[in-house]
CSV table of N, CA and C in Angstrom, one decimal:
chain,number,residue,atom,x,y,z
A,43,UNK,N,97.6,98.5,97.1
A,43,UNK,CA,98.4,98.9,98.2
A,43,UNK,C,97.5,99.8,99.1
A,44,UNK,N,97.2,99.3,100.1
A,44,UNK,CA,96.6,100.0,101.3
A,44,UNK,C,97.6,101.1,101.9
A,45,UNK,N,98.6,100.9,102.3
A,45,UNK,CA,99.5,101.7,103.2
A,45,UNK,C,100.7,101.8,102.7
A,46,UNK,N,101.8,102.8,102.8
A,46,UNK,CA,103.0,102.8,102.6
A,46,UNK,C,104.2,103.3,103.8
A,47,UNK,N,105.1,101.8,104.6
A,47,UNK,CA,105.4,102.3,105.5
A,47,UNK,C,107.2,101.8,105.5
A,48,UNK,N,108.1,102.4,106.8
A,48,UNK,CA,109.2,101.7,106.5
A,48,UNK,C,108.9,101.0,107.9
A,49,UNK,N,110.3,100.0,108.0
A,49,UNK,CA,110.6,99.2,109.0
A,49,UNK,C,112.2,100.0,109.9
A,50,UNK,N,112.5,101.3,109.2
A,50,UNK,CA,113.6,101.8,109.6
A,50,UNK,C,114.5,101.2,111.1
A,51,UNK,N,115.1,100.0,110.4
A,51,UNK,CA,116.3,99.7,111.1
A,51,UNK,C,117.5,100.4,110.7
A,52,UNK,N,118.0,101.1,111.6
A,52,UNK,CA,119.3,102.1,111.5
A,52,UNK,C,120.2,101.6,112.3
A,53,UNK,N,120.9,100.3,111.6
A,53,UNK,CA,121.9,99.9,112.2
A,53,UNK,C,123.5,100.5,111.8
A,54,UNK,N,124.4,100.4,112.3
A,54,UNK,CA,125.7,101.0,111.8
A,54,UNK,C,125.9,100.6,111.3
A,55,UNK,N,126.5,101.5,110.3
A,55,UNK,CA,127.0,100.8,109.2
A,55,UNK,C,128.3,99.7,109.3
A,56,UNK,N,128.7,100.2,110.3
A,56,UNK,CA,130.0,98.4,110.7
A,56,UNK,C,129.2,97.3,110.9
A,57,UNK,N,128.1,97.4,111.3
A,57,UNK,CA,127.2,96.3,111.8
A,57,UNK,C,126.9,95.5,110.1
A,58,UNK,N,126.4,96.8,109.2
A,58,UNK,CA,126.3,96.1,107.8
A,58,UNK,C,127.3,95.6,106.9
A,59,UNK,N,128.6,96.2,106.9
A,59,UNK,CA,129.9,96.1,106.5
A,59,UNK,C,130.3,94.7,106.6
A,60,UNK,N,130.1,93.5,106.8
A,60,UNK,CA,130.4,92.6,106.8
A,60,UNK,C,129.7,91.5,106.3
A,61,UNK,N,129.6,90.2,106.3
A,61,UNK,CA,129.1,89.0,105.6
A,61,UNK,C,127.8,89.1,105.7
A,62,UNK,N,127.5,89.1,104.5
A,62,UNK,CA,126.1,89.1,104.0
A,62,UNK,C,125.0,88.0,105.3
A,63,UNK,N,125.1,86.9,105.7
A,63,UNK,CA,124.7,85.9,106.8
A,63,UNK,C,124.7,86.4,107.9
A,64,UNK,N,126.1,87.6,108.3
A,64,UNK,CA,126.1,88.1,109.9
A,64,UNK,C,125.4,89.8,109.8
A,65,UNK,N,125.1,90.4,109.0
A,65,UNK,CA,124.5,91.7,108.9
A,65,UNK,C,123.6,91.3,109.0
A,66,UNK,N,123.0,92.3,110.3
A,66,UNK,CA,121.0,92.5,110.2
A,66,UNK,C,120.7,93.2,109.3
A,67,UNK,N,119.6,92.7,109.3
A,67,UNK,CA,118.4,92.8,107.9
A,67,UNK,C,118.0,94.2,108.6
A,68,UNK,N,117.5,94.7,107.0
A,68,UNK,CA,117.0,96.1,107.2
A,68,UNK,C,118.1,97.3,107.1
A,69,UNK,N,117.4,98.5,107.1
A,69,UNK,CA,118.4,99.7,106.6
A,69,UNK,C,117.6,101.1,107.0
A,70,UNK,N,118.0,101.8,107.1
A,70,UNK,CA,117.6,102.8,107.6
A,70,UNK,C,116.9,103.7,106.6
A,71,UNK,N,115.3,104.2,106.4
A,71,UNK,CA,115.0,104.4,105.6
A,71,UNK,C,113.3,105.7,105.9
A,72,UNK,N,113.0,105.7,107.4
A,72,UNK,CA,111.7,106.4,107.7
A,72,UNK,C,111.9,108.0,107.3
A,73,UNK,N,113.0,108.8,107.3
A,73,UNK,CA,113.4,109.8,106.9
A,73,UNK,C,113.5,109.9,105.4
A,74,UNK,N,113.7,109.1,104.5
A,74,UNK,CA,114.0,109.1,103.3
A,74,UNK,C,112.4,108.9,102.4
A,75,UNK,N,111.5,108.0,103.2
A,75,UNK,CA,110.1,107.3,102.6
A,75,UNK,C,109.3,108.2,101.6
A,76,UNK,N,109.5,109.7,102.6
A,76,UNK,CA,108.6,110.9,101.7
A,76,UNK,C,109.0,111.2,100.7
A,77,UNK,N,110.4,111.3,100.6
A,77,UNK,CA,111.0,111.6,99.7
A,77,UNK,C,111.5,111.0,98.4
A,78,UNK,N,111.0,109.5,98.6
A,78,UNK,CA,111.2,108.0,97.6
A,78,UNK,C,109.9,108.4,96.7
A,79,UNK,N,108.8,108.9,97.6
A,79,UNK,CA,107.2,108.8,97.7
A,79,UNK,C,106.8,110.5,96.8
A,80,UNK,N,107.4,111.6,97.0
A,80,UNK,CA,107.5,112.7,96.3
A,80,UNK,C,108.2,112.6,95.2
A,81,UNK,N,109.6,111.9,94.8
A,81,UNK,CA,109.8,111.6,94.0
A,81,UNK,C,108.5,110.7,93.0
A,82,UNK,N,107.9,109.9,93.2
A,82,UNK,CA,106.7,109.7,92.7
A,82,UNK,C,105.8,110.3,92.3
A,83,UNK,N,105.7,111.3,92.8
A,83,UNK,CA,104.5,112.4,92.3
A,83,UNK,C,104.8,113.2,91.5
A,84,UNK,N,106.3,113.7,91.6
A,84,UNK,CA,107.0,114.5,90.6
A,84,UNK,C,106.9,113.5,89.0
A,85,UNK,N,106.9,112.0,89.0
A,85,UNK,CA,107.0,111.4,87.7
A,85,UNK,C,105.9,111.0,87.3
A,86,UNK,N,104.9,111.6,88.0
A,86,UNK,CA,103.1,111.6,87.8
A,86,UNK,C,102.4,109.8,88.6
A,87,UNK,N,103.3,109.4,89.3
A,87,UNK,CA,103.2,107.9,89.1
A,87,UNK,C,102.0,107.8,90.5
A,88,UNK,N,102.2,108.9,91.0
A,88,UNK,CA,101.5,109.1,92.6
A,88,UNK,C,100.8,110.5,92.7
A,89,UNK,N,99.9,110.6,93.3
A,89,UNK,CA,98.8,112.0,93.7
A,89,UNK,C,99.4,112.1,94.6
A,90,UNK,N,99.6,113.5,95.1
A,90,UNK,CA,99.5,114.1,96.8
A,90,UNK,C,98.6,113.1,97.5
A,91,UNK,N,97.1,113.6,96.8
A,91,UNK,CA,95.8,113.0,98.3
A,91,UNK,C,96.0,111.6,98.2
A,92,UNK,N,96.4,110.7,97.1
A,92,UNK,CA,97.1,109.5,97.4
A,92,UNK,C,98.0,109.1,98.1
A,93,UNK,N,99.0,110.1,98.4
A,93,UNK,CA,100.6,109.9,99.1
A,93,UNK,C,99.9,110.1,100.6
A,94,UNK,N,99.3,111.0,101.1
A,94,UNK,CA,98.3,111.3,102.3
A,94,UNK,C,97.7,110.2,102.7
A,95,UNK,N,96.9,109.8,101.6
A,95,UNK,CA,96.0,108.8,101.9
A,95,UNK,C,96.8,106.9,102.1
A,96,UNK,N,97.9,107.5,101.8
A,96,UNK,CA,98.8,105.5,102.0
A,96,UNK,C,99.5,105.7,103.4
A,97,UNK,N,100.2,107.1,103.5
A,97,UNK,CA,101.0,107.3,104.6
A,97,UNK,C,100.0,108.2,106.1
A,98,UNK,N,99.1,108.4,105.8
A,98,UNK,CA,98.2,109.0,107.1
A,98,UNK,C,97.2,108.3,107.6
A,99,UNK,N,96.1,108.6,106.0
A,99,UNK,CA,94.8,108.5,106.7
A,99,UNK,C,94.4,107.0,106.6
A,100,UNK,N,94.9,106.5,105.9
A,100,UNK,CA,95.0,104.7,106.0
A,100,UNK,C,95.2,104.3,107.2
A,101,UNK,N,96.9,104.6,107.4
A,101,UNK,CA,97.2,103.6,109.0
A,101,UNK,C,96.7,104.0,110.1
A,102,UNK,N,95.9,105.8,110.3
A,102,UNK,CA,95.0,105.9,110.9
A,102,UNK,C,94.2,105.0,111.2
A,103,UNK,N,93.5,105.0,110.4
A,103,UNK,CA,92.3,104.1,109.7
A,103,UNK,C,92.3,102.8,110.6
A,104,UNK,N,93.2,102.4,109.8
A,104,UNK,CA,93.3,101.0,109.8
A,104,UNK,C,94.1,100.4,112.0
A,105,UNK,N,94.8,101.0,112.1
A,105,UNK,CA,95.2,100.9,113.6
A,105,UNK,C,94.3,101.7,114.3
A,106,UNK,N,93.3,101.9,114.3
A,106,UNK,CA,92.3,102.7,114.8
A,106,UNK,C,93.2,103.9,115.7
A,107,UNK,N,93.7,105.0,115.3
A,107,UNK,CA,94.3,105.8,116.1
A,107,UNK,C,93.7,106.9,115.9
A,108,UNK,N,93.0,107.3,116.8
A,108,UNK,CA,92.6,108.8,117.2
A,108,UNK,C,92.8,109.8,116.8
A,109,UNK,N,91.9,110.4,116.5
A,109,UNK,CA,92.6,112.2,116.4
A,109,UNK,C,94.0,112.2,115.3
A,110,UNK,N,93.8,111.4,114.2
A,110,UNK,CA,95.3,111.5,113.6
A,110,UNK,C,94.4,110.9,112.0
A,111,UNK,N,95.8,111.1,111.1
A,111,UNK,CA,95.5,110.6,109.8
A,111,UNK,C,94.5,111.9,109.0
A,112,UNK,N,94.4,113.0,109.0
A,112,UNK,CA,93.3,114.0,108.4
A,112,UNK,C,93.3,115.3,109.1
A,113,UNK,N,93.5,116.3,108.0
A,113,UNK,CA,93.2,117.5,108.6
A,113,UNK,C,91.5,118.1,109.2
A,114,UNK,N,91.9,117.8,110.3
A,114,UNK,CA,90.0,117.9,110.8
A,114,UNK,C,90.2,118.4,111.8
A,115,UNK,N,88.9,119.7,112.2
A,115,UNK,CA,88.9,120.5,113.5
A,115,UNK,C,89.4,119.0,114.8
A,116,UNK,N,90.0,118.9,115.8
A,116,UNK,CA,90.3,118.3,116.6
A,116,UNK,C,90.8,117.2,116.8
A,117,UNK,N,91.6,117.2,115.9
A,117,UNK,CA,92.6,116.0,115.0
A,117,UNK,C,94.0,117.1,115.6
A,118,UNK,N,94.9,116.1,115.7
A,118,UNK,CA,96.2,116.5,116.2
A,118,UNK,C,96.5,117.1,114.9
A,119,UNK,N,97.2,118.1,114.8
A,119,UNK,CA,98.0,119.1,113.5
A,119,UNK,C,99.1,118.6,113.3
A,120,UNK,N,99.8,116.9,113.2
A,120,UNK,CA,100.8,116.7,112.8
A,120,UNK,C,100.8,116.9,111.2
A,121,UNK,N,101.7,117.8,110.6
A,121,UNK,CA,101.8,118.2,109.5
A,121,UNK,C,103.3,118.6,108.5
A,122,UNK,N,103.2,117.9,107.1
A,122,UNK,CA,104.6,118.3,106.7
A,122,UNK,C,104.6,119.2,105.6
A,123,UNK,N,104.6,120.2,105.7
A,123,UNK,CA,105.0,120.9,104.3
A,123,UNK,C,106.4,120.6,103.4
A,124,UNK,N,105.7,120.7,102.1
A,124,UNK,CA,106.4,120.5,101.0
A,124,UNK,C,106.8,121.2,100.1
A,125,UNK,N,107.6,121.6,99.4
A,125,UNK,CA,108.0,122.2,98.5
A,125,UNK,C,108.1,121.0,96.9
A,126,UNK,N,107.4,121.6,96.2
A,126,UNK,CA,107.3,120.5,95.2
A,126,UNK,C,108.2,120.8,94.0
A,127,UNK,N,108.3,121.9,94.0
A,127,UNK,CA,109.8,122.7,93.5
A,127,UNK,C,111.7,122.6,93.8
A,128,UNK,N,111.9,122.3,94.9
A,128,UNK,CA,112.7,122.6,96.0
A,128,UNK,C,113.7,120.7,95.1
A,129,UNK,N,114.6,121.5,94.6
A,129,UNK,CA,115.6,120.5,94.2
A,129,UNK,C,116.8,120.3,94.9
A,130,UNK,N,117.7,119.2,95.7
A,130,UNK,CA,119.0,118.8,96.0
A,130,UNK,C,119.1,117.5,96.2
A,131,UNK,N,120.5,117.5,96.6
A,131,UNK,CA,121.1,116.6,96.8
A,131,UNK,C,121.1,116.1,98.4
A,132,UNK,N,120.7,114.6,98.7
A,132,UNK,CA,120.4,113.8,100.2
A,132,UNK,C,122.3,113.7,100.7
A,133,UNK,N,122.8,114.6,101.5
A,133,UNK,CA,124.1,113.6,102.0
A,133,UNK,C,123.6,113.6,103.5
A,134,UNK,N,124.9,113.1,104.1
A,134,UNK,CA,124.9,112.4,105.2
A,134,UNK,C,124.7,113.4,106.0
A,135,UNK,N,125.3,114.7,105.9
A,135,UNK,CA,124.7,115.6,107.2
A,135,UNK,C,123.5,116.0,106.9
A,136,UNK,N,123.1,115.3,106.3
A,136,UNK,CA,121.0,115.7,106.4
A,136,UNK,C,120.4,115.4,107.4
A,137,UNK,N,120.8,113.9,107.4
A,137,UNK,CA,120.2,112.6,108.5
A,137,UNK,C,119.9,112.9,109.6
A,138,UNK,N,119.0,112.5,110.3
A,138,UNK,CA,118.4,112.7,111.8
A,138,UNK,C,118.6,111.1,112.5
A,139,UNK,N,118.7,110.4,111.5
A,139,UNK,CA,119.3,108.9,112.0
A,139,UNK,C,120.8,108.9,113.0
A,140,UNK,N,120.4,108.2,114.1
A,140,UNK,CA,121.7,108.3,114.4
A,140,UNK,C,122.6,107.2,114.4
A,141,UNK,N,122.2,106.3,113.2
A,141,UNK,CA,123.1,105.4,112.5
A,141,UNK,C,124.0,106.3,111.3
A,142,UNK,N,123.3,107.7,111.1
A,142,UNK,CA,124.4,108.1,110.0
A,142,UNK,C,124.6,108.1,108.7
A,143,UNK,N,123.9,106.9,108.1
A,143,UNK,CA,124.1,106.9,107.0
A,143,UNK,C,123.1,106.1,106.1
A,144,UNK,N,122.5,106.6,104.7
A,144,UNK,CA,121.3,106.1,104.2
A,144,UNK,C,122.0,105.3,102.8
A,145,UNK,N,121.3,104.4,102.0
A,145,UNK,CA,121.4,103.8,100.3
A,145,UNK,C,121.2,105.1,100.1
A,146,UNK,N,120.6,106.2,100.3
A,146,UNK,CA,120.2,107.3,99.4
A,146,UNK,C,121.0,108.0,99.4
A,147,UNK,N,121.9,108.6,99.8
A,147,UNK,CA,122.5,109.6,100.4
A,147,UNK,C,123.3,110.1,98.4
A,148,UNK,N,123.5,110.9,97.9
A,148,UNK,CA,123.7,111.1,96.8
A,148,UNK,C,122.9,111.3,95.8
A,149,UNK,N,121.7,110.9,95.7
A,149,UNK,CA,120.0,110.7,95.0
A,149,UNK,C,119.8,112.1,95.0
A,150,UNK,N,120.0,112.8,93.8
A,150,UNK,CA,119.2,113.9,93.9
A,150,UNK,C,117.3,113.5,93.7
A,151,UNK,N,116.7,115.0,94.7
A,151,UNK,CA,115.3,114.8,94.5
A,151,UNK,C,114.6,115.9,94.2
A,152,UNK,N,113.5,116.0,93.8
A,152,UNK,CA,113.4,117.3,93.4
A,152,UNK,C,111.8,117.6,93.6
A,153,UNK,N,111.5,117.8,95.2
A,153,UNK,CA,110.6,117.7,95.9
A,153,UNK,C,111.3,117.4,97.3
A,154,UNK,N,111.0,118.7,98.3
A,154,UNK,CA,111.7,118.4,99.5
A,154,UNK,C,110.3,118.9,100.6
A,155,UNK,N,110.8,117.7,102.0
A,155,UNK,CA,109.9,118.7,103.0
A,155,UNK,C,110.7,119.9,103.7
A,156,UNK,N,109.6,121.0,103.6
A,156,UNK,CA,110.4,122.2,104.2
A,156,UNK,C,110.3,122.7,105.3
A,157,UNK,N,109.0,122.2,106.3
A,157,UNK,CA,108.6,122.1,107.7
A,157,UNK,C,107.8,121.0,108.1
A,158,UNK,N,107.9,121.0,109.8
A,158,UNK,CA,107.4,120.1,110.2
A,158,UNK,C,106.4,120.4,111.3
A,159,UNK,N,105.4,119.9,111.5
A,159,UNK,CA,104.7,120.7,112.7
A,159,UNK,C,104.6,119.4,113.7
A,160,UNK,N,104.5,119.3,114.8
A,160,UNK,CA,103.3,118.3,115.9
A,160,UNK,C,102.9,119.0,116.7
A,161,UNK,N,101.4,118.1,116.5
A,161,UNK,CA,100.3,119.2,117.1
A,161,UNK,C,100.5,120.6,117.0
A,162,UNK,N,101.1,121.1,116.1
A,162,UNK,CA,100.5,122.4,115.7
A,162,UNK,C,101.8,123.3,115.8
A,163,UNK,N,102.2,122.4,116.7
A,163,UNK,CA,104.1,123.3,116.6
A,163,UNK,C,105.1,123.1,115.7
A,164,UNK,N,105.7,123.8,115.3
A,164,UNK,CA,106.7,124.0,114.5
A,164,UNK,C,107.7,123.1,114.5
A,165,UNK,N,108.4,122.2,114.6
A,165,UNK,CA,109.6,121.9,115.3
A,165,UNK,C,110.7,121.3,114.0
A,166,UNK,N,110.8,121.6,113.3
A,166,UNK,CA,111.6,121.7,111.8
A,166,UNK,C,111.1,122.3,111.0
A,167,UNK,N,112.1,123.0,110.8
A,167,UNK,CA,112.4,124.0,109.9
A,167,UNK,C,113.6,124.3,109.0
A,168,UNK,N,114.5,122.9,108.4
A,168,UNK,CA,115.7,122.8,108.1
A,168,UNK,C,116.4,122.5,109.2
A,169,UNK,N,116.2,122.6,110.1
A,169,UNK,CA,116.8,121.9,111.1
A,169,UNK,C,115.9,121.6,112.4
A,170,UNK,N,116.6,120.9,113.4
A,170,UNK,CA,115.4,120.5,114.5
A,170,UNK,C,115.9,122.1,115.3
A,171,UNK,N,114.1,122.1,115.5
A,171,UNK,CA,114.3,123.9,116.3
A,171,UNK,C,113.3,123.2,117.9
A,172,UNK,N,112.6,122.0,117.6
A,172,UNK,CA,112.3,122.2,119.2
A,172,UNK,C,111.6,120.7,119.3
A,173,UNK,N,112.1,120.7,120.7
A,173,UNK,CA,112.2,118.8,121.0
A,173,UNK,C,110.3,118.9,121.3
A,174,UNK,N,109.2,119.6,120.8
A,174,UNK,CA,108.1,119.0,121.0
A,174,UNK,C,107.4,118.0,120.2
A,175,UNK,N,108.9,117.3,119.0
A,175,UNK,CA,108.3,116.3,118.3
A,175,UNK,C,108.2,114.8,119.4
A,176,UNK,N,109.1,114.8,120.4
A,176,UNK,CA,109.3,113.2,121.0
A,176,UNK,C,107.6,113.3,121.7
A,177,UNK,N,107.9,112.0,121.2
A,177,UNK,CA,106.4,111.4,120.7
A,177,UNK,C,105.9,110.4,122.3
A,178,UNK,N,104.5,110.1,122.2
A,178,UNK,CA,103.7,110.1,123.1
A,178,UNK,C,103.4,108.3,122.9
A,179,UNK,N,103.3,107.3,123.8
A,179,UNK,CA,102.2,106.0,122.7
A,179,UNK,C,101.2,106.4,122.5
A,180,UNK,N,101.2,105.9,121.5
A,180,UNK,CA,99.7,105.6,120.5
A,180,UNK,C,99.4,104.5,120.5
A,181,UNK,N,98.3,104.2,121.2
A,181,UNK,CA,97.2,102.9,120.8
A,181,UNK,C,96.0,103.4,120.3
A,182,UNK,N,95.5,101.8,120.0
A,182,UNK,CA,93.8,101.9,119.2
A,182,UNK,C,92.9,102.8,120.1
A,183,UNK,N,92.3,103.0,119.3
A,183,UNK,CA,91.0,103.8,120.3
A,183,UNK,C,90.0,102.8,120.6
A,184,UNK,N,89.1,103.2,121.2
A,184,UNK,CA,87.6,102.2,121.1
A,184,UNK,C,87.0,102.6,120.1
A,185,UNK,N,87.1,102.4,119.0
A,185,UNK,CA,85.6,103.0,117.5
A,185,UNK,C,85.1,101.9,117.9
């Protein structure tokens, strides 16, 4: 496994609620990934600089994007602190999805992220404290 990524389709749940043939594919899941993925490390199955290295410095890597994937002088500071201690329970007012609702939601985990930075700013902290996460495009670079 090179990479570890979702496809986070966050459709309503009415949209899923019905016949298996007429519900779209996929489920809402980019908010949950870390936490599927720290649960992993907690059961020894996955390393930190492993969990780093599938969800950063790989699709860096690999999509040639700039300044990203590694903590390095002049590398954007997007960054998530963890608590690898930090035990609860996922419900629905956790979600940042604005479909609402996850398969996880009830899962206890026991490893949570506790902040969030982009580029270097804070902007969660248990809750969203500042809209400098909305995000910029990203394309390849020239390497």
């Amino acid at each position: 496994i090179d990479m570890v990524a979702t496809d986070h389709a966050p459709h309503l749940k009415v949209a899923k609620d019905q016949d298996y043939w007429k519900a779209p594919s996929g489920m809402p899941g980019v908010q949950e990934m870390l936490l599927l993925l720290l649960s992993k490390v907690q059961t020894d199955d996955l390393t930190l600089p492993r969990l780093v290295e599938l969800t950063s410095y790989n699709p860096a890597k690999q999509f040639a994007v700039a300044n990203k994937g590694q903590l390095k002088e002049g590398y954007d500071a997007d960054l998530v602190i963890v608590d690898m201690n930090k035990k609860g329970v996922l419900d629905e007012s956790m979600l940042e999805s604005r479909c609402g609702w996850s398969n996880y939601t009830g899962l206890e985990f026991n490893a949570w992220p506790v902040k969030t930075f982009v580029n270097g700013n804070l902007v969660w902290d248990g809750e969203v404290i500042s809209d400098e996460w909305k995000g910029k495009l990203v394309t390849r670079s020239d390497v």
